[in-house]
Structure formats: C-alpha cells, structure tokens
C-alpha cells in the first residue's frame, strides 16, 4: 500500500494508459473487460481525499490467454430406459483439441473428446440429476460451465404396448408462476394416458428475433425452472405430454414472456376462429 501525509483514500487502475477503475479500499483489482489472446499494460496511482494522485507505479504487462468458450444448449433426450442421453453445442476452438468434462450433481463423472454427446448409464429410476459440461483444451485451459440441465428419471421401466396408438391428453393450464430477468418457472396441469404417461417435453422459442420451437428438456414433473440467457428477448414456451410408447399429445397453450418483470405475461390461449357466416 501507498502512504500520504494525511491519508490514502484509494487507487486508480490504468490499462494501456487509460483509467479503468478506482479502488477504495483495497489493493487488488480484477479486470474482466479483456478478450483472450490480447496483451495489455497496467499501472496504478494512489490518490488522497483531495484527489491528489501519486506518480504511477511501475508498469506490468499481462498477456490474456485463450480460454475455450462454454458449451451451449445442453439438452437431454427422454429417459425411456435406465440411461440419460445428453447432447450440447460444440465450443469454438482456436485449433487445439477440446475435451468435454461431464458433471452430474457437481461431481465430475466422465470426459469425452471429438463428440458432443454422452450417455450416462449410472442412473436410477425415480431420481433427478443436474448436469453441466465444461470444455478443456489440450493446454489444460477450461471454459465456464454450460447451462445446468435437470433431468428427472421415470419411476420405473416403460410399459410398452405394441398396439398403443392413443396419444396422451393435451397439457392444460400452462402458466409462468414466477419470473425474474434470469429465470422463469413454468407450471401446468397433469395429462393422462390410457397406457401410462412417461413425462413431458418442454419447448422454447423466441419472437424477437423469431425462432421455431426447440426441445429444451424432458421432465416427469409438472413444473420446471428455465434460465433466461437474454433479458431483451421475448420467449415462447409450450409443453407436450409423452406416453411410454412415445406417442405425443398436442401442444399445450403457449406462454409468452419478456423477462422484464414490469411487462405483463401473456398466458392466454389464442381465440377460437369465428364460424363462417351462413350463405344467404
């Protein structure tokens, strides 16, 4: 730390000659506004309560290493047997070989290379598991973790019926019961099926910009928390029910949200079309 005839109030941090922060109190700073593979020069100046600033410290040069971007869009297929099938979007690479580290309930369970999917066979019926994936390059540098995906296993083996062609009933009453700028909680009424219900597929789309529905995950409960990646985008959600032979119901009603909590949530079904007027 520096000294002053009255008192040191704090420190100004400079990157490449430009002030980027004032620290008071403390004698450390983390610069998060840099990009991989860039090089910067840093120095520090102390200032007192009157704003007088000392000579700047000796400069130090820092080279920002390349860090793999986090894998995106981690998803799971319907867990119809005693395994969970995961897949994700590959992380961009600087040319080095990427290995993906698979975590279940915050513990590393395996790693894979040259592929963007994984089958976890060490799971049990009736349990729920949380997964995320981290990319690691051949220099040992690791990315941030992907989105966390919660997967519910069914309560028992699927009861297959060779002649089951009846779809489950449509999920009713899909609503957003809680929403922040970072996540939304969805809830709906339970569907029914004549041979046994397996669970629900949850779909997500956007309105601005427009994107078609993408399957987000499969759950056996009638509620789910979904993280929001961009609070400026309008999101659209829907749910379908799935039975033990993969028959699927029609889509539920849509729920449209904008993560700004001050905006109203559209939870109504589209109005039914008017009947045609009788011919004279």
XYZ file of N, CA and C in Angstrom:
840
model
N 0.833 -1.207 0.000
C 0.000 0.000 0.000
C 0.867 1.256 0.000
N 0.296 2.366 -0.498
C 0.989 3.655 -0.510
C 0.722 4.392 0.799
N 1.438 5.541 1.005
C 1.235 6.376 2.192
C 1.047 7.815 1.744
N 0.473 8.633 2.652
C 0.197 10.041 2.360
C 0.317 10.809 3.670
N 0.627 12.134 3.590
C 0.771 12.916 4.823
C -0.541 13.049 5.577
N -1.671 12.829 4.894
C -2.972 12.808 5.578
C -3.510 11.376 5.588
N -3.932 10.906 4.409
C -4.414 9.518 4.294
C -4.608 9.183 2.833
N -4.280 7.963 2.500
C -4.558 7.473 1.144
C -6.015 7.049 1.091
N -6.743 7.590 0.134
C -8.158 7.252 0.013
C -8.369 6.022 -0.837
N -7.567 5.854 -1.883
C -7.761 4.713 -2.759
C -6.754 4.698 -3.890
N -7.058 3.905 -4.906
C -6.126 3.713 -6.012
C -6.884 3.774 -7.334
N -6.216 4.330 -8.333
C -6.739 4.351 -9.693
C -5.952 3.345 -10.522
N -6.681 2.518 -11.259
C -6.069 1.465 -12.067
C -6.114 1.904 -13.527
N -4.974 1.758 -14.211
C -4.857 2.171 -15.608
C -4.510 0.960 -16.476
N -5.223 0.842 -17.586
C -4.905 -0.165 -18.606
C -4.514 0.564 -19.879
N -3.304 0.285 -20.361
C -2.804 0.906 -21.591
C -2.910 2.430 -21.514
N -2.657 2.986 -20.308
C -2.660 4.423 -20.120
C -4.010 5.031 -19.832
N -5.078 4.239 -19.858
C -6.425 4.749 -19.633
C -6.964 4.249 -18.293
N -7.543 5.171 -17.516
C -8.100 4.768 -16.224
C -9.306 3.866 -16.435
N -9.316 2.734 -15.735
C -10.435 1.801 -15.877
C -11.168 1.559 -14.563
N -10.582 1.963 -13.426
C -11.251 1.725 -12.153
C -10.619 2.552 -11.051
N -11.428 2.801 -9.996
C -10.934 3.362 -8.740
C -11.263 2.362 -7.634
N -10.288 2.051 -6.813
C -10.444 1.053 -5.764
C -10.304 1.741 -4.416
N -11.313 1.650 -3.573
C -11.254 2.228 -2.231
C -12.254 1.493 -1.344
N -11.824 0.773 -0.353
C -10.423 0.461 -0.055
C -9.966 -0.751 -0.850
N -8.762 -1.242 -0.564
C -8.254 -2.443 -1.203
C -7.022 -2.171 -2.030
N -6.284 -3.235 -2.291
C -5.059 -3.126 -3.090
C -5.016 -4.229 -4.146
N -6.179 -4.611 -4.667
C -6.218 -5.597 -5.747
C -7.401 -5.287 -6.646
N -7.320 -5.743 -7.876
C -8.377 -5.483 -8.857
C -8.350 -6.575 -9.913
N -9.521 -7.011 -10.335
C -9.652 -7.989 -11.414
C -10.281 -7.315 -12.620
N -9.575 -7.331 -13.731
C -10.060 -6.717 -14.974
C -10.796 -7.786 -15.782
N -12.119 -7.637 -15.879
C -12.940 -8.608 -16.595
C -13.315 -8.141 -17.992
N -12.817 -6.950 -18.378
C -13.184 -6.382 -19.676
C -12.070 -6.585 -20.693
N -11.524 -7.774 -20.766
C -10.463 -8.075 -21.721
C -10.875 -9.290 -22.544
N -10.216 -9.465 -23.679
C -10.541 -10.581 -24.560
C -9.338 -11.519 -24.647
N -9.581 -12.788 -24.887
C -8.473 -13.748 -24.980
C -7.473 -13.365 -26.068
N -6.217 -13.696 -25.823
C -5.063 -13.513 -26.709
C -4.636 -12.048 -26.839
N -5.256 -11.129 -26.071
C -4.823 -9.726 -26.113
C -3.713 -9.489 -25.082
N -2.965 -8.398 -25.254
C -1.886 -8.026 -24.337
C -2.109 -6.595 -23.870
N -1.962 -6.350 -22.559
C -2.227 -5.024 -22.004
C -1.152 -4.656 -20.985
N -0.968 -3.348 -20.798
C -0.039 -2.822 -19.811
C -0.829 -2.128 -18.713
N -0.519 -2.448 -17.463
C -1.247 -1.904 -16.315
C -0.318 -1.106 -15.407
N -0.882 -0.072 -14.783
C -0.189 0.683 -13.738
C -1.227 1.188 -12.754
N -0.765 1.648 -11.575
C -1.662 2.070 -10.500
C -1.153 3.380 -9.923
N -2.095 4.275 -9.603
C -1.757 5.513 -8.912
C -2.590 5.654 -7.652
N -1.966 6.098 -6.534
C -2.691 6.328 -5.286
C -3.230 7.751 -5.263
N -4.424 7.929 -4.643
C -4.958 9.282 -4.509
C -5.467 9.484 -3.081
N -5.459 10.768 -2.642
C -5.924 11.085 -1.294
C -7.307 11.711 -1.355
N -7.800 12.156 -0.200
C -9.165 12.677 -0.117
C -9.353 13.952 -0.938
N -8.263 14.657 -1.214
C -8.358 15.878 -2.018
C -8.251 15.600 -3.510
N -8.059 14.350 -3.872
C -7.937 13.989 -5.272
C -6.528 14.041 -5.798
N -5.562 14.395 -4.946
C -4.170 14.400 -5.392
C -3.741 12.974 -5.696
N -3.069 12.801 -6.825
C -2.653 11.460 -7.236
C -1.136 11.356 -7.259
N -0.643 10.227 -6.805
C 0.795 9.975 -6.796
C 1.298 9.710 -8.211
N 2.627 9.600 -8.327
C 3.163 9.043 -9.554
C 2.658 7.612 -9.700
N 2.522 7.209 -10.929
C 2.023 5.861 -11.150
C 3.109 4.817 -10.851
N 2.646 3.650 -10.511
C 3.555 2.550 -10.211
C 4.304 2.126 -11.467
N 5.274 1.255 -11.283
C 5.888 0.624 -12.444
C 4.824 -0.124 -13.228
N 4.989 -0.180 -14.530
C 4.016 -0.872 -15.380
C 4.276 -2.370 -15.367
N 3.190 -3.120 -15.525
C 3.289 -4.568 -15.658
C 2.489 -4.962 -16.889
N 3.041 -5.863 -17.668
C 2.381 -6.307 -18.893
C 1.726 -7.665 -18.653
N 0.507 -7.799 -19.132
C -0.241 -9.053 -18.957
C -0.737 -9.526 -20.315
N -0.461 -10.782 -20.623
C -0.974 -11.404 -21.842
C -2.159 -12.276 -21.464
N -3.296 -11.994 -22.055
C -4.528 -12.700 -21.714
C -4.571 -14.008 -22.505
N -4.569 -15.144 -21.842
C -4.549 -16.416 -22.570
C -5.885 -16.725 -23.212
N -5.837 -17.601 -24.204
C -7.068 -18.088 -24.813
C -7.782 -19.017 -23.841
N -9.092 -18.838 -23.702
C -9.920 -19.719 -22.875
C -11.062 -20.220 -23.739
N -11.301 -21.527 -23.782
C -12.397 -22.032 -24.614
C -13.742 -21.457 -24.162
N -14.603 -21.079 -25.097
C -15.957 -20.658 -24.712
C -16.730 -21.823 -24.102
N -17.711 -21.499 -23.297
C -18.508 -22.534 -22.642
C -19.379 -23.268 -23.659
N -19.562 -24.575 -23.496
C -20.542 -25.292 -24.321
C -21.936 -24.704 -24.096
N -22.764 -24.756 -25.114
C -24.103 -24.174 -25.031
C -25.177 -25.217 -25.308
N -26.395 -24.870 -24.876
C -27.611 -25.627 -25.230
C -27.510 -27.100 -24.826
N -27.089 -27.361 -23.598
C -27.087 -28.733 -23.088
C -28.518 -29.231 -22.987
N -28.799 -30.390 -23.599
C -30.137 -30.963 -23.635
C -30.066 -32.448 -23.322
N -31.237 -33.014 -23.022
C -31.333 -34.453 -22.773
C -32.515 -35.018 -23.532
N -32.346 -36.241 -24.066
C -33.458 -36.941 -24.674
C -34.340 -37.564 -23.603
N -35.555 -38.002 -23.963
C -36.433 -38.642 -22.981
C -35.782 -39.887 -22.378
N -35.703 -39.978 -21.038
C -35.071 -41.143 -20.410
C -36.030 -42.323 -20.339
N -36.176 -43.045 -21.450
C -37.151 -44.138 -21.509
C -36.581 -45.436 -20.947
N -35.280 -45.560 -20.809
C -34.654 -46.727 -20.188
C -33.769 -46.233 -19.062
N -32.949 -47.109 -18.503
C -32.124 -46.694 -17.362
C -30.846 -46.009 -17.823
N -30.988 -44.967 -18.612
C -29.867 -44.143 -19.044
C -30.375 -42.772 -19.438
N -29.460 -41.790 -19.443
C -29.784 -40.419 -19.847
C -28.850 -40.032 -20.983
N -29.415 -39.583 -22.092
C -28.649 -39.202 -23.276
C -28.511 -37.683 -23.314
N -27.288 -37.192 -23.241
C -27.012 -35.765 -23.248
C -26.416 -35.344 -24.589
N -26.682 -34.113 -24.970
C -26.031 -33.525 -26.149
C -25.926 -32.027 -25.928
N -24.979 -31.384 -26.645
C -24.759 -29.963 -26.466
C -24.150 -29.382 -27.734
N -24.094 -28.043 -27.802
C -23.476 -27.356 -28.932
C -21.983 -27.228 -28.669
N -21.174 -27.561 -29.667
C -19.721 -27.553 -29.507
C -19.198 -26.144 -29.219
N -18.136 -26.071 -28.426
C -17.454 -24.800 -28.175
C -16.519 -24.487 -29.336
N -16.454 -23.234 -29.792
C -15.448 -22.864 -30.800
C -14.044 -23.108 -30.263
N -13.114 -23.453 -31.144
C -11.757 -23.783 -30.722
C -10.748 -22.940 -31.489
N -9.595 -22.694 -30.873
C -8.512 -21.989 -31.551
C -7.624 -22.949 -32.327
N -8.082 -24.167 -32.514
C -7.306 -25.180 -33.219
C -6.828 -26.292 -32.325
N -6.873 -26.093 -31.007
C -6.470 -27.150 -30.082
C -7.600 -28.162 -29.920
N -7.252 -29.334 -29.453
C -8.231 -30.400 -29.269
C -9.030 -30.124 -28.002
N -10.349 -30.212 -28.116
C -11.204 -29.964 -26.968
C -11.658 -31.276 -26.341
N -11.618 -31.307 -25.029
C -12.207 -32.393 -24.250
C -13.363 -31.809 -23.458
N -14.464 -32.545 -23.371
C -15.613 -32.083 -22.614
C -15.707 -32.865 -21.309
N -15.768 -32.136 -20.207
C -15.865 -32.729 -18.880
C -17.336 -32.772 -18.474
N -17.855 -33.936 -18.133
C -19.264 -34.123 -17.822
C -19.439 -34.140 -16.307
N -20.277 -33.255 -15.803
C -20.544 -33.180 -14.365
C -21.992 -33.560 -14.082
N -22.166 -34.392 -13.050
C -23.512 -34.732 -12.559
C -23.565 -34.387 -11.079
N -24.529 -33.543 -10.722
C -24.678 -33.103 -9.327
C -23.353 -32.563 -8.785
N -22.682 -31.734 -9.618
C -21.437 -31.017 -9.274
C -20.214 -31.912 -9.153
N -20.315 -33.195 -9.506
C -19.166 -34.101 -9.463
C -18.795 -34.537 -10.878
N -17.492 -34.513 -11.188
C -17.028 -34.957 -12.496
C -17.260 -36.468 -12.621
N -17.981 -36.889 -13.667
C -18.270 -38.319 -13.838
C -17.573 -38.917 -15.053
N -17.174 -38.074 -16.026
C -16.531 -38.631 -17.219
C -16.058 -37.484 -18.102
N -15.342 -37.835 -19.166
C -14.923 -36.864 -20.165
C -14.972 -37.523 -21.538
N -15.210 -36.712 -22.567
C -15.275 -37.217 -23.936
C -14.528 -36.252 -24.838
N -14.000 -36.766 -25.941
C -13.321 -35.953 -26.945
C -13.913 -36.239 -28.311
N -13.867 -35.250 -29.188
C -14.305 -35.402 -30.590
C -15.760 -35.819 -30.690
N -16.586 -35.467 -29.717
C -18.015 -35.743 -29.778
C -18.735 -34.723 -28.914
N -20.012 -34.514 -29.177
C -20.798 -33.560 -28.395
C -22.034 -34.251 -27.834
N -21.867 -35.517 -27.457
C -22.952 -36.218 -26.780
C -22.360 -37.202 -25.778
N -23.209 -37.650 -24.872
C -22.752 -38.540 -23.813
C -23.948 -39.307 -23.282
N -23.736 -40.583 -22.955
C -24.774 -41.431 -22.379
C -24.376 -41.775 -20.948
N -25.197 -41.354 -19.996
C -24.964 -41.672 -18.585
C -25.824 -42.879 -18.223
N -25.173 -44.012 -17.966
C -25.891 -45.240 -17.633
C -25.904 -45.522 -16.136
N -25.287 -44.667 -15.357
C -25.239 -44.873 -13.910
C -26.306 -44.018 -13.233
N -27.557 -44.269 -13.600
C -28.683 -43.514 -13.060
C -29.741 -44.492 -12.568
N -30.670 -43.987 -11.801
C -31.692 -44.842 -11.192
C -33.076 -44.272 -11.445
N -34.062 -45.153 -11.581
C -35.436 -44.715 -11.755
C -35.904 -43.927 -10.527
N -36.735 -42.918 -10.797
C -37.301 -42.122 -9.726
C -36.396 -41.039 -9.185
N -35.199 -40.876 -9.748
C -34.249 -39.875 -9.274
C -34.201 -38.687 -10.238
N -33.691 -37.563 -9.730
C -33.462 -36.378 -10.551
C -31.987 -36.009 -10.483
N -31.423 -35.582 -11.615
C -29.992 -35.297 -11.692
C -29.771 -33.939 -12.354
N -28.724 -33.245 -11.911
C -28.329 -31.971 -12.501
C -27.011 -32.148 -13.258
N -27.000 -31.741 -14.522
C -25.814 -31.906 -15.365
C -25.315 -30.551 -15.862
N -24.003 -30.452 -16.040
C -23.419 -29.381 -16.842
C -22.123 -29.893 -17.458
N -21.622 -29.161 -18.461
C -20.453 -29.581 -19.229
C -19.452 -28.427 -19.265
N -18.164 -28.750 -19.171
C -17.079 -27.775 -19.271
C -16.130 -28.217 -20.380
N -15.692 -27.279 -21.224
C -14.724 -27.576 -22.284
C -13.305 -27.353 -21.756
N -12.377 -28.235 -22.128
C -10.964 -28.103 -21.769
C -10.116 -28.334 -23.004
N -9.164 -27.412 -23.282
C -8.318 -27.601 -24.455
C -7.073 -28.398 -24.083
N -6.216 -28.678 -25.081
C -5.068 -29.550 -24.821
C -3.945 -28.839 -24.065
N -4.151 -27.545 -23.738
C -3.223 -26.841 -22.855
C -3.725 -26.797 -21.417
N -4.840 -27.478 -21.159
C -5.388 -27.527 -19.813
C -6.273 -26.355 -19.448
N -6.553 -25.453 -20.395
C -7.395 -24.299 -20.093
C -8.858 -24.710 -20.175
N -9.652 -24.270 -19.206
C -11.044 -24.700 -19.129
C -12.000 -23.526 -19.318
N -13.166 -23.816 -19.851
C -14.210 -22.822 -20.069
C -15.059 -22.651 -18.813
N -15.957 -21.677 -18.871
C -17.037 -21.632 -17.895
C -17.958 -22.829 -18.135
N -18.807 -23.141 -17.164
C -19.695 -24.285 -17.335
C -20.865 -23.932 -18.250
N -21.406 -24.935 -18.900
C -22.593 -24.761 -19.726
C -23.803 -24.465 -18.847
N -24.963 -24.310 -19.481
C -26.196 -24.259 -18.699
C -26.348 -25.545 -17.884
N -26.969 -25.436 -16.735
C -27.256 -26.605 -15.913
C -28.593 -27.198 -16.333
N -28.605 -28.495 -16.543
C -29.803 -29.192 -17.009
C -30.252 -30.180 -15.945
N -31.493 -30.084 -15.514
C -32.057 -31.015 -14.539
C -32.907 -32.045 -15.278
N -32.600 -33.305 -15.054
C -33.291 -34.404 -15.736
C -33.933 -35.305 -14.690
N -35.221 -35.587 -14.864
C -35.956 -36.484 -13.971
C -36.085 -37.851 -14.631
N -35.690 -38.893 -13.922
C -35.893 -40.247 -14.414
C -37.315 -40.703 -14.087
N -37.944 -41.498 -14.974
C -39.279 -42.030 -14.659
C -39.211 -42.958 -13.450
N -40.380 -43.241 -12.891
C -40.432 -44.051 -11.680
C -40.197 -45.534 -11.909
N -40.220 -45.965 -13.142
C -39.977 -47.378 -13.428
C -39.796 -47.591 -14.909
N -39.474 -48.831 -15.329
C -39.296 -49.121 -16.761
C -40.552 -48.805 -17.545
N -40.411 -48.396 -18.785
C -41.589 -48.109 -19.603
C -42.413 -49.362 -19.828
N -43.720 -49.175 -19.818
C -44.642 -50.290 -20.067
C -45.076 -50.213 -21.531
N -44.362 -50.929 -22.383
C -44.630 -50.849 -23.809
C -45.885 -51.643 -24.161
N -46.655 -51.098 -25.021
C -47.846 -51.792 -25.531
C -47.777 -51.737 -27.045
N -47.725 -52.890 -27.693
C -47.455 -52.939 -29.123
C -48.537 -52.253 -29.942
N -49.757 -52.184 -29.415
C -50.846 -51.596 -30.185
C -51.273 -50.241 -29.629
N -50.435 -49.638 -28.805
C -50.790 -48.347 -28.217
C -50.581 -47.246 -29.248
N -51.659 -46.711 -29.755
C -51.579 -45.614 -30.722
C -52.321 -44.385 -30.202
N -52.749 -44.423 -28.959
C -53.509 -43.314 -28.382
C -52.565 -42.323 -27.724
N -52.639 -41.071 -28.124
C -51.774 -40.033 -27.560
C -52.289 -39.592 -26.202
N -51.412 -39.110 -25.344
C -51.866 -38.541 -24.058
C -52.737 -37.309 -24.292
N -53.441 -36.928 -23.250
C -54.224 -35.700 -23.341
C -53.301 -34.485 -23.340
N -53.781 -33.430 -23.940
C -53.014 -32.192 -24.038
C -52.807 -31.583 -22.653
N -51.562 -31.178 -22.316
C -51.352 -30.481 -21.038
C -52.156 -29.181 -21.009
N -52.831 -28.950 -19.907
C -53.670 -27.765 -19.768
C -53.067 -26.813 -18.740
N -53.451 -25.556 -18.876
C -53.153 -24.576 -17.838
C -51.696 -24.213 -17.682
N -50.910 -24.212 -18.790
C -49.507 -23.803 -18.683
C -49.439 -22.328 -18.298
N -48.705 -22.028 -17.197
C -48.562 -20.656 -16.728
C -47.131 -20.438 -16.259
N -46.723 -19.179 -16.235
C -45.460 -18.785 -15.606
C -45.803 -18.310 -14.198
N -45.370 -19.071 -13.181
C -45.744 -18.738 -11.813
C -44.713 -17.861 -11.125
N -43.540 -17.733 -11.714
C -42.508 -16.879 -11.131
C -41.538 -16.507 -12.238
N -41.076 -15.260 -12.248
C -40.177 -14.823 -13.308
C -39.270 -13.734 -12.784
N -37.977 -13.824 -13.160
C -37.010 -12.758 -12.935
C -36.341 -12.477 -14.272
N -35.333 -11.621 -14.269
C -34.597 -11.351 -15.507
C -33.639 -12.482 -15.847
N -33.500 -13.482 -14.966
C -32.551 -14.569 -15.215
C -33.194 -15.942 -15.315
N -34.458 -16.115 -14.875
C -35.093 -17.413 -14.987
C -36.605 -17.278 -14.891
N -37.295 -18.294 -15.397
C -38.749 -18.334 -15.316
C -39.159 -19.727 -14.833
N -40.185 -19.794 -14.004
C -40.723 -21.063 -13.527
C -42.064 -21.313 -14.201
N -42.173 -22.460 -14.890
C -43.407 -22.852 -15.571
C -44.113 -23.945 -14.786
N -45.434 -23.967 -14.887
C -46.235 -24.995 -14.223
C -47.446 -25.305 -15.087
N -47.907 -26.550 -15.073
C -49.061 -26.950 -15.873
C -49.800 -28.089 -15.179
N -51.012 -28.394 -15.673
C -51.825 -29.474 -15.115
C -51.391 -30.810 -15.702
N -51.533 -31.860 -14.923
C -51.102 -33.195 -15.334
C -51.963 -33.730 -16.474
N -51.317 -34.371 -17.457
C -52.017 -35.050 -18.532
C -52.332 -36.486 -18.119
N -53.125 -37.164 -18.937
C -53.436 -38.571 -18.678
C -53.245 -39.372 -19.957
N -53.088 -40.691 -19.796
C -52.897 -41.581 -20.931
C -53.467 -42.949 -20.573
N -54.024 -43.654 -21.565
C -54.679 -44.931 -21.274
C -53.700 -46.044 -20.927
N -52.426 -45.926 -21.339
C -51.444 -46.978 -21.082
C -50.355 -46.557 -20.097
N -50.288 -45.305 -19.762
C -49.255 -44.859 -18.833
C -48.460 -43.705 -19.400
N -48.321 -42.641 -18.604
C -47.621 -41.435 -19.034
C -46.140 -41.526 -18.666
N -45.260 -41.143 -19.627
C -43.827 -41.142 -19.363
C -43.350 -39.797 -18.807
N -43.841 -38.697 -19.357
C -43.424 -37.382 -18.889
C -43.807 -36.302 -19.874
N -43.009 -35.214 -19.886
C -43.343 -34.043 -20.691
C -42.098 -33.501 -21.381
N -42.265 -33.097 -22.635
C -41.226 -32.379 -23.348
C -41.540 -30.888 -23.281
N -40.521 -30.107 -22.914
C -40.672 -28.662 -22.791
C -39.988 -28.001 -23.982
N -40.696 -27.105 -24.643
C -40.193 -26.447 -25.847
C -40.065 -24.944 -25.611
N -39.028 -24.354 -26.244
C -38.761 -22.921 -26.117
C -38.556 -22.330 -27.507
N -39.161 -21.199 -27.749
C -38.939 -20.435 -28.977
C -38.817 -18.966 -28.625
N -38.564 -18.125 -29.627
C -38.471 -16.682 -29.391
C -39.295 -15.952 -30.440
N -39.668 -14.707 -30.111
C -40.468 -13.880 -31.015
C -39.654 -12.750 -31.622
N -38.676 -12.219 -30.903
C -37.854 -11.126 -31.446
C -36.412 -11.289 -30.982
N -35.571 -11.949 -31.774
C -35.872 -12.418 -33.131
C -36.694 -13.696 -33.113
N -37.372 -13.973 -34.237
C -38.225 -15.155 -34.316
C -37.385 -16.417 -34.442
N -37.767 -17.430 -33.699
C -37.167 -18.750 -33.870
C -38.238 -19.801 -33.611
N -38.141 -20.925 -34.295
C -39.091 -22.009 -34.107
C -38.857 -22.673 -32.756
N -39.856 -23.432 -32.310
C -39.699 -24.188 -31.078
C -38.488 -25.117 -31.164
N -37.724 -25.176 -30.082
C -36.664 -26.150 -29.907
C -36.935 -26.915 -28.619
N -36.761 -28.245 -28.673
C -36.964 -29.021 -27.455
C -35.895 -28.646 -26.443
N -36.324 -28.253 -25.239
C -35.380 -27.820 -24.199
C -34.974 -28.977 -23.291
N -35.964 -29.740 -22.812
C -35.650 -30.857 -21.928
C -36.872 -31.741 -21.775
N -36.699 -32.837 -21.049
C -37.767 -33.777 -20.741
C -37.866 -33.884 -19.226
N -39.085 -33.789 -18.687
C -39.280 -33.879 -17.238
C -40.454 -34.806 -16.945
N -40.472 -35.338 -15.724
C -41.625 -36.148 -15.316
C -42.522 -35.372 -14.362
N -42.075 -34.208 -13.902
C -42.900 -33.369 -13.028
C -43.748 -32.435 -13.882
N -44.579 -31.622 -13.236
C -45.431 -30.670 -13.953
C -44.990 -29.227 -13.679
N -43.707 -29.047 -13.445
C -43.150 -27.700 -13.310
C -41.664 -27.759 -13.636
N -41.100 -26.614 -14.004
C -39.673 -26.556 -14.346
C -39.203 -25.123 -14.244
N -37.944 -24.931 -13.825
C -37.282 -23.629 -13.864
C -36.379 -23.592 -15.086
N -36.495 -22.539 -15.885
C -35.703 -22.411 -17.109
C -34.889 -21.124 -17.030
N -33.556 -21.194 -17.194
C -32.744 -19.972 -17.163
C -33.000 -19.107 -18.394
N -32.901 -17.798 -18.211
C -33.076 -16.820 -19.282
C -31.698 -16.291 -19.660
N -31.311 -16.468 -20.921
C -29.969 -16.053 -21.346
C -29.920 -14.608 -21.821
N -31.053 -14.072 -22.299
C -31.058 -12.705 -22.831
C -32.339 -12.009 -22.382
N -32.260 -11.073 -21.430
C -33.478 -10.440 -20.916
C -34.171 -9.522 -21.901
N -33.562 -9.269 -23.065
C -34.183 -8.387 -24.048
C -34.968 -9.154 -25.104
N -34.993 -10.471 -25.002
C -35.683 -11.307 -25.984
C -37.031 -11.739 -25.429
N -38.042 -11.803 -26.284
C -39.345 -12.341 -25.907
C -39.343 -13.849 -26.141
N -39.675 -14.615 -25.102
C -39.623 -16.072 -25.168
C -41.031 -16.651 -25.216
N -41.147 -17.792 -25.895
C -42.415 -18.508 -26.016
C -42.191 -19.939 -25.536
N -43.080 -20.429 -24.671
C -42.942 -21.766 -24.099
C -44.195 -22.592 -24.374
N -44.002 -23.900 -24.549
C -45.110 -24.829 -24.679
C -44.645 -26.197 -24.185
N -45.614 -27.076 -23.910
C -45.330 -28.391 -23.350
C -46.165 -29.428 -24.086
N -45.588 -30.625 -24.312
C -46.368 -31.760 -24.800
C -46.171 -32.921 -23.837
N -47.194 -33.768 -23.730
C -47.102 -34.974 -22.906
C -46.657 -36.147 -23.780
N -45.889 -37.071 -23.177
C -45.349 -38.232 -23.884
C -45.717 -39.485 -23.101
N -46.231 -40.515 -23.812
C -46.536 -41.755 -23.099
C -45.386 -42.751 -23.239
N -45.577 -43.950 -22.719
C -44.493 -44.928 -22.655
C -44.118 -45.526 -23.999
N -44.901 -45.248 -25.046
C -44.531 -45.705 -26.386
C -44.241 -44.534 -27.316
N -43.942 -43.372 -26.709
C -43.507 -42.183 -27.454
C -44.622 -41.516 -28.235
N -45.894 -41.863 -27.984
C -46.979 -41.062 -28.529
C -46.976 -39.713 -27.823
N -47.172 -38.637 -28.590
C -47.141 -37.303 -28.002
C -48.480 -36.600 -28.168
N -48.808 -35.792 -27.187
C -50.051 -35.029 -27.201
C -49.913 -33.803 -28.098
N -51.017 -33.108 -28.362
C -50.899 -31.773 -28.963
C -50.173 -30.824 -28.009
N -49.681 -29.709 -28.560
C -49.035 -28.693 -27.731
C -50.035 -28.114 -26.730
N -49.518 -27.778 -25.558
C -50.302 -27.010 -24.599
C -50.535 -25.604 -25.131
N -51.247 -24.808 -24.338
C -51.291 -23.383 -24.643
C -49.892 -22.791 -24.578
N -49.662 -21.714 -25.302
C -48.382 -21.017 -25.259
C -48.339 -20.046 -24.085
N -47.148 -19.856 -23.539
C -46.890 -18.771 -22.593
C -45.796 -17.903 -23.202
N -46.066 -16.623 -23.341
C -45.118 -15.672 -23.923
C -44.660 -14.707 -22.845
N -43.350 -14.566 -22.677
C -42.836 -13.667 -21.649
C -41.726 -12.798 -22.209
N -41.609 -11.606 -21.633
C -40.425 -10.773 -21.771
C -39.837 -10.680 -20.373
N -38.540 -11.018 -20.168
C -38.006 -11.124 -18.810
C -38.119 -9.878 -17.952
N -38.405 -8.697 -18.529
C -38.628 -7.511 -17.725
C -39.876 -7.735 -16.873
N -39.737 -7.843 -15.524
C -40.899 -8.153 -14.687
C -42.007 -7.127 -14.777
N -41.734 -5.924 -15.293
C -42.782 -4.917 -15.400
C -43.711 -5.185 -16.562
N -43.287 -6.062 -17.493
C -44.128 -6.386 -18.642
C -45.134 -7.458 -18.265
N -46.391 -7.369 -18.725
C -47.368 -8.421 -18.419
C -47.013 -9.718 -19.119
N -47.428 -10.840 -18.536
C -47.192 -12.163 -19.099
C -48.429 -12.601 -19.869
N -48.253 -12.946 -21.139
C -49.351 -13.439 -21.962
C -49.502 -14.930 -21.707
N -50.578 -15.320 -21.011
C -50.795 -16.717 -20.663
C -52.117 -17.234 -21.227
N -52.678 -16.519 -22.162
C -53.980 -16.911 -22.695
C -53.819 -17.722 -23.971
N -54.768 -18.600 -24.202
C -54.769 -19.355 -25.440
C -55.284 -18.466 -26.564
N -54.852 -18.718 -27.808
C -55.385 -17.945 -28.925
C -56.891 -18.131 -29.019
N -57.643 -17.094 -29.402
C -59.101 -17.244 -29.502
C -59.476 -18.236 -30.598
N -60.593 -18.920 -30.408
C -61.083 -19.865 -31.408
C -61.532 -19.074 -32.641
N -61.347 -19.631 -33.840
C -61.789 -18.930 -35.039
C -63.301 -18.778 -35.070
N -63.756 -17.654 -35.617
C -65.185 -17.429 -35.747
C -65.775 -18.394 -36.780
N -66.987 -18.934 -36.545
C -67.603 -19.806 -37.553
C -67.953 -18.998 -38.794
N -67.919 -19.644 -39.959
C -68.263 -18.901 -41.179
C -69.716 -18.453 -41.176
N -69.926 -17.303 -41.782
C -71.290 -16.793 -41.850
C -72.116 -17.669 -42.793
N -73.398 -17.910 -42.446
C -74.240 -18.741 -43.349
C -74.439 -18.047 -44.686
N -74.491 -18.855 -45.698
C -74.746 -18.278 -47.030
C -76.199 -17.841 -47.126
N -76.418 -16.737 -47.798
C -77.832 -16.254 -47.930
C -78.650 -17.211 -48.781
